[in-house]
CSV table of C-alpha atoms in Angstrom, one decimal:
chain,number,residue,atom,x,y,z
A,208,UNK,CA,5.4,-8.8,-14.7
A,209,UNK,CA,2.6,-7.1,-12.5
A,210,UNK,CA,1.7,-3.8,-12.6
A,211,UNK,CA,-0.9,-1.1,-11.8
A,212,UNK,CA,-1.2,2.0,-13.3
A,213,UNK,CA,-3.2,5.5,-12.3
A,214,UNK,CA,-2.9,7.8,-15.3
A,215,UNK,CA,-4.7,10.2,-13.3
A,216,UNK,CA,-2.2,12.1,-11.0
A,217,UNK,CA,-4.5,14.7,-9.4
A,218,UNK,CA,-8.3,15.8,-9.5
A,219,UNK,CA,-10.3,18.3,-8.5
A,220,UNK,CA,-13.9,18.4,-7.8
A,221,UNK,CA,-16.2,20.8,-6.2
A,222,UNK,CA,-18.4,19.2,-3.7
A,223,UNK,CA,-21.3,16.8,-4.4
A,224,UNK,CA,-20.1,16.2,-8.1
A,225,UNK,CA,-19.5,12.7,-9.0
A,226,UNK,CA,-16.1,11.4,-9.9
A,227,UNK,CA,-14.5,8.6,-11.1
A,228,UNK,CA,-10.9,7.4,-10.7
A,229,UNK,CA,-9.0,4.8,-13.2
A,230,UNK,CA,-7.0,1.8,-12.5
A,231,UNK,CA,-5.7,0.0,-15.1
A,232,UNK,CA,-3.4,-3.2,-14.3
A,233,UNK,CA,-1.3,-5.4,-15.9
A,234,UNK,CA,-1.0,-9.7,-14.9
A,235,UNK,CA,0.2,-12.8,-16.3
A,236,UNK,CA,-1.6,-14.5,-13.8
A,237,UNK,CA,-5.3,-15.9,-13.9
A,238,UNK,CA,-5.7,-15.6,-10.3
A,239,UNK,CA,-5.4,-12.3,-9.1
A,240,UNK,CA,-6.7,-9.9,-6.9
A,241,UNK,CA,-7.7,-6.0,-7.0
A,242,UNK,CA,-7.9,-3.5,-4.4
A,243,UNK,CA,-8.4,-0.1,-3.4
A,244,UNK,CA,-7.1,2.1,-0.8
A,245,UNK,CA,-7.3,5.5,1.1
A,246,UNK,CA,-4.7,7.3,2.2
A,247,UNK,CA,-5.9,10.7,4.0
A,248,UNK,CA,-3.8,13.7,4.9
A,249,UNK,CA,-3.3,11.9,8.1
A,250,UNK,CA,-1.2,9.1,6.5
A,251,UNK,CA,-2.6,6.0,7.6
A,252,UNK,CA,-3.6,3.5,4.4
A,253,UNK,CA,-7.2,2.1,4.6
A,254,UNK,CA,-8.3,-1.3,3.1
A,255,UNK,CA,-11.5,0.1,0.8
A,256,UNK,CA,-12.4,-3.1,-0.9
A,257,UNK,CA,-11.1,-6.5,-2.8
A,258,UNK,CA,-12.2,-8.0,-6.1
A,259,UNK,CA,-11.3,-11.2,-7.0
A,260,UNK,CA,-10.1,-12.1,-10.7
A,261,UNK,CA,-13.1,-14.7,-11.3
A,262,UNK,CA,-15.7,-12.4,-9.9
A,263,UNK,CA,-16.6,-9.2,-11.9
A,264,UNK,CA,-19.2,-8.4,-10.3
A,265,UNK,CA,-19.6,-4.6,-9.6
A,266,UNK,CA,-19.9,-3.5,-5.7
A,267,UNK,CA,-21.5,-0.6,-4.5
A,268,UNK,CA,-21.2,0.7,-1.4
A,269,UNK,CA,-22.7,3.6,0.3
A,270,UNK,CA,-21.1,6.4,-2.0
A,271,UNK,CA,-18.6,4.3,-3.6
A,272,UNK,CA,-18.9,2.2,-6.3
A,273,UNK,CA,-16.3,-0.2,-8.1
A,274,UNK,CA,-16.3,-1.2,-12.3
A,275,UNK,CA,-14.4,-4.1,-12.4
A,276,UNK,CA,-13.3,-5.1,-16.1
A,277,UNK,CA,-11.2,-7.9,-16.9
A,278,UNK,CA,-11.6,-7.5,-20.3
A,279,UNK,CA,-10.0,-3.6,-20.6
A,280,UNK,CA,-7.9,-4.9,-17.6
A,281,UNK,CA,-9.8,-1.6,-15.8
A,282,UNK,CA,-10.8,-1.3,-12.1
A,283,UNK,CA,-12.0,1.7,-11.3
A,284,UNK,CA,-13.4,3.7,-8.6
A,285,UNK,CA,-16.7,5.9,-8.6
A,286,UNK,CA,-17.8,8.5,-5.9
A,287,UNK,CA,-20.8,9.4,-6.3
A,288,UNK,CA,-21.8,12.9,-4.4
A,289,UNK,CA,-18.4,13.5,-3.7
A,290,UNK,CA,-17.9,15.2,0.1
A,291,UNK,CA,-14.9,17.2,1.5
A,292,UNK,CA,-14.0,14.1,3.6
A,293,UNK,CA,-13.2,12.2,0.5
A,294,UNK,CA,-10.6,14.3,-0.2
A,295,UNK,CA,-7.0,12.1,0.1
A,296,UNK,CA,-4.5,9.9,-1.7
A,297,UNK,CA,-6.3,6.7,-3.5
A,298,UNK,CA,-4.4,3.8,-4.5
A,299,UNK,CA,-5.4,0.8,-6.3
A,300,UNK,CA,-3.3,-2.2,-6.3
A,301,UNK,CA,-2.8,-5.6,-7.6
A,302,UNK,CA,-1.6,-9.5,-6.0
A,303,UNK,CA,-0.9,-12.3,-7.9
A,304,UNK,CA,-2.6,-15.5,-6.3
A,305,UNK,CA,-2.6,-14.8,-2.7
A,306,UNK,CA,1.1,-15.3,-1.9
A,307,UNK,CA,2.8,-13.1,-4.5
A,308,UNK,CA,3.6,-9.5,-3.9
A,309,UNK,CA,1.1,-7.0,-3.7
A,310,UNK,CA,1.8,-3.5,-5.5
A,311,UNK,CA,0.6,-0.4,-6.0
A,312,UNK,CA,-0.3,2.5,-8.3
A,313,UNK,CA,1.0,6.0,-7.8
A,314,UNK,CA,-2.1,7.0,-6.5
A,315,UNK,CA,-4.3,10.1,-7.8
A,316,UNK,CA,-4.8,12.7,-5.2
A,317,UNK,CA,-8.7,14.1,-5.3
A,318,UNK,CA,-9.6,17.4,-3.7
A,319,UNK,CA,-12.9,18.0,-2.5
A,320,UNK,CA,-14.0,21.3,-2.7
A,321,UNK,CA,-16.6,23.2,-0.7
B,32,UNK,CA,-6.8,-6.4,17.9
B,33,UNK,CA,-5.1,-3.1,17.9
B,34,UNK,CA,-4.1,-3.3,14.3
B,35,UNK,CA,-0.4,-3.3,13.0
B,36,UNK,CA,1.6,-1.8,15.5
B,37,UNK,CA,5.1,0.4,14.4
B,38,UNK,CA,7.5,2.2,16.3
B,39,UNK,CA,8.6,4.7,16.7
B,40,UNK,CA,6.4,7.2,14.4
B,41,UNK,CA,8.8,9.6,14.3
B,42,UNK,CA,12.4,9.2,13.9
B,43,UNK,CA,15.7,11.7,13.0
B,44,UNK,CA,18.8,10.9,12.6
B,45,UNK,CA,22.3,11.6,11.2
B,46,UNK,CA,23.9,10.2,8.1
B,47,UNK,CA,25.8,7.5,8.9
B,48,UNK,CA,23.7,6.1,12.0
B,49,UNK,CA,22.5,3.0,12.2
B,50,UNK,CA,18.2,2.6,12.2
B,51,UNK,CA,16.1,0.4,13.2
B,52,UNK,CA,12.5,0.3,12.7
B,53,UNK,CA,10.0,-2.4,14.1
B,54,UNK,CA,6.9,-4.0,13.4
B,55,UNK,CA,4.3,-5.9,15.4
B,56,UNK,CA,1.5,-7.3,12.9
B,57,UNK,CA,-2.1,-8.1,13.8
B,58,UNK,CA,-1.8,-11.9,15.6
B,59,UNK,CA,-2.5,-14.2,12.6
B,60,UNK,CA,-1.6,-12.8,10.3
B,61,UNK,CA,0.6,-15.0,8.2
B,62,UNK,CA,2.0,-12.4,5.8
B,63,UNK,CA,4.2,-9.2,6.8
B,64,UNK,CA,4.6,-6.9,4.1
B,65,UNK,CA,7.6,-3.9,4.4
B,66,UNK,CA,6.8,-0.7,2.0
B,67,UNK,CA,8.6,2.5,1.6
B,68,UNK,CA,6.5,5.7,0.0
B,69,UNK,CA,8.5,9.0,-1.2
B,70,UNK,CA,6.9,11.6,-3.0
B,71,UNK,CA,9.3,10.5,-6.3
B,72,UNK,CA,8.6,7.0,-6.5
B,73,UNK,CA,5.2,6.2,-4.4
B,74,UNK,CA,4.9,3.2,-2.8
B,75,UNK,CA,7.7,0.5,-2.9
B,76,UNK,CA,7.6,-3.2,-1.7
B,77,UNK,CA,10.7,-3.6,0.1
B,78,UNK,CA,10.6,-7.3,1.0
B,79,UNK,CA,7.7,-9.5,2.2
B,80,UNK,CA,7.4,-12.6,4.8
B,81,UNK,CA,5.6,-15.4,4.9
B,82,UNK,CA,5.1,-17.4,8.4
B,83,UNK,CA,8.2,-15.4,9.4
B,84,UNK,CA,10.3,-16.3,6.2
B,85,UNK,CA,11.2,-13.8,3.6
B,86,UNK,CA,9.8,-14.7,0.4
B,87,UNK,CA,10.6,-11.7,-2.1
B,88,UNK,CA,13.3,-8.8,-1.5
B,89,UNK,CA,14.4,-7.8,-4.9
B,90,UNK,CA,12.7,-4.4,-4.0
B,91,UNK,CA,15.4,-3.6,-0.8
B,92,UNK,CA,17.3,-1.0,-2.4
B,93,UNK,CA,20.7,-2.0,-1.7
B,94,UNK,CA,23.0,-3.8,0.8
B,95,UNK,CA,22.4,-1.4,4.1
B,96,UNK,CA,19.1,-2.1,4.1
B,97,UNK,CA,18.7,-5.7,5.8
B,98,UNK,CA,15.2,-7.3,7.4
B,99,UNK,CA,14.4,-9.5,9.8
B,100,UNK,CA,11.7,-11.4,11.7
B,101,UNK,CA,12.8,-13.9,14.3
B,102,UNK,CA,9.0,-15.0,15.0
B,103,UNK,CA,5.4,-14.2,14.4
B,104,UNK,CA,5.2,-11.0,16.4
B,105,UNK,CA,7.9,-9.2,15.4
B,106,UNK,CA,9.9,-7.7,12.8
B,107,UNK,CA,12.8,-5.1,12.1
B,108,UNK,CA,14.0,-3.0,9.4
B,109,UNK,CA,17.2,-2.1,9.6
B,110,UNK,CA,19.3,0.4,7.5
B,111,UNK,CA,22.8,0.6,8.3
B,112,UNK,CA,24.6,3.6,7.8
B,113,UNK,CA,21.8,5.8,7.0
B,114,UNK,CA,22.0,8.2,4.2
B,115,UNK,CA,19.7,11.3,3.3
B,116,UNK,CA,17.9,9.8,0.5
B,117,UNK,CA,16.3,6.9,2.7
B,118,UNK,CA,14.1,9.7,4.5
B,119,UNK,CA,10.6,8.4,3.5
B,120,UNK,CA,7.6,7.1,5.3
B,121,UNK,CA,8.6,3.3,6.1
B,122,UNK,CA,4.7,1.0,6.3
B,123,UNK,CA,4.5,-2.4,7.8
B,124,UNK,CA,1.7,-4.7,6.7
B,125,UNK,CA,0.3,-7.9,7.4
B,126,UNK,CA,-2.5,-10.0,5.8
B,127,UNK,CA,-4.1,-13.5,6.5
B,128,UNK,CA,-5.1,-13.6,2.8
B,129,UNK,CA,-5.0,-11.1,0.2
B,130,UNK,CA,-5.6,-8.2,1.2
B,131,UNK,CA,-3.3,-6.1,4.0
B,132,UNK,CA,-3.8,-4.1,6.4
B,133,UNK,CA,-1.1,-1.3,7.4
B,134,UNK,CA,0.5,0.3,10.2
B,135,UNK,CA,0.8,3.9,11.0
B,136,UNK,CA,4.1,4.1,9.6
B,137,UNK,CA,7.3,5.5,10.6
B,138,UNK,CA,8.4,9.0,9.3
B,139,UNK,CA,12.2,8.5,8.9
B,140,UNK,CA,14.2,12.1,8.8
B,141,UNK,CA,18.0,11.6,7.9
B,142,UNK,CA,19.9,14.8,8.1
């Protein structure tokens, strides 16, 4: 059975520190596909990014940055010079081919300090 | 497009009512995905649809919770009665692919 798992429940960081956040999943599936998303105090869930199973390569984008690791079943999710607007509710989450379900993690609240 | 459209964003009830919540997902989309997220148990998949016909529900709690979508536009969740511990914040999603995209969600308050 699927499954996604974010150890980390909560972090804090001061402002402009770099910080990482783990994802580790859990497929019987060779076809799969990764994801991260936001969810701000507002509420609203925002598509961050997709990685497919047969592409590991690493994406950078901006501030963020995303280690993809089939073989520790890991993708995680980087800030780099981490701002108070990055504070919120990330989730990773995992779908099997692209018709099964698609799951999530609990999510790991970060705080962004000033 | 204007995104995944639900309504209403707010609702409160009393125990025993009947709720229905609706969805319109971005035109296209083939997939329409139903979540629930509490603070206890995060995000759940309620049930999922594909080109309007529902493919997984083993995550709909139990039997007053029912979902429908008569055509490509549209779809309901309906809980019937309502009881206390279904207040949540109920998403609607749809994807063309893999990845979803998700409404604003509807806050769901029963009393």
């Amino acid at each position: 059975a699927q499954k996604v798992t974010q150890a980390q429940t909560e972090i804090s960081v001061v402002e402009k520190e770099d910080v990482t956040l783990d994802c580790v999943y859990e497929t019987r599936d060779t076809t799969y596909y990764l994801f991260w998303y936001k969810q701000p105090p507002s509420g609203e869930l925002v598509f961050l990014i997709r990685r497919n199973s047969f592409d590991e390569q690493n994406e950078i984008s901006g501030r963020y940055s995303w280690n993809f690791q089939k073989s520790t079943s890991s993708f995680n999710f980087t800030i780099t010079a981490s701002q108070v607007v990055d504070s919120a509710v990330y989730f990773c989450a995992l779908r099997e081919g692209s018709q099964g379900n698609l799951i999530f993690g609990k999510g790991t609240k970060l705080s962004v300090k000033p | 497009d204007a995104g995944v459209i639900q309504s209403p964003r707010h609702e409160v009830t009393e125990m025993g009512q009947e709720v229905t919540l609706r969805c319109k997902p971005i035109s296209g989309h083939d997939y329409l995905f139903w979540y629930r997220q509490t603070m206890m148990r995060g995000l759940e998949l309620l049930i999922y649809f594909n080109n309007n016909v529902p493919i997984d529900d083993s995550g709909m709690p139990e039997d007053r919770f029912s979902a429908k979508m008569p055509n490509a536009s549209f779809s309901t969740l309906k809980i019937q009665p309502s009881e206390p511990r279904d207040s949540a914040v109920y998403f609607c999603a749809s994807s063309p692919g893999p990845e979803a995209f998700f409404g604003q969600g509807t806050r769901l308050t029963v009393v």
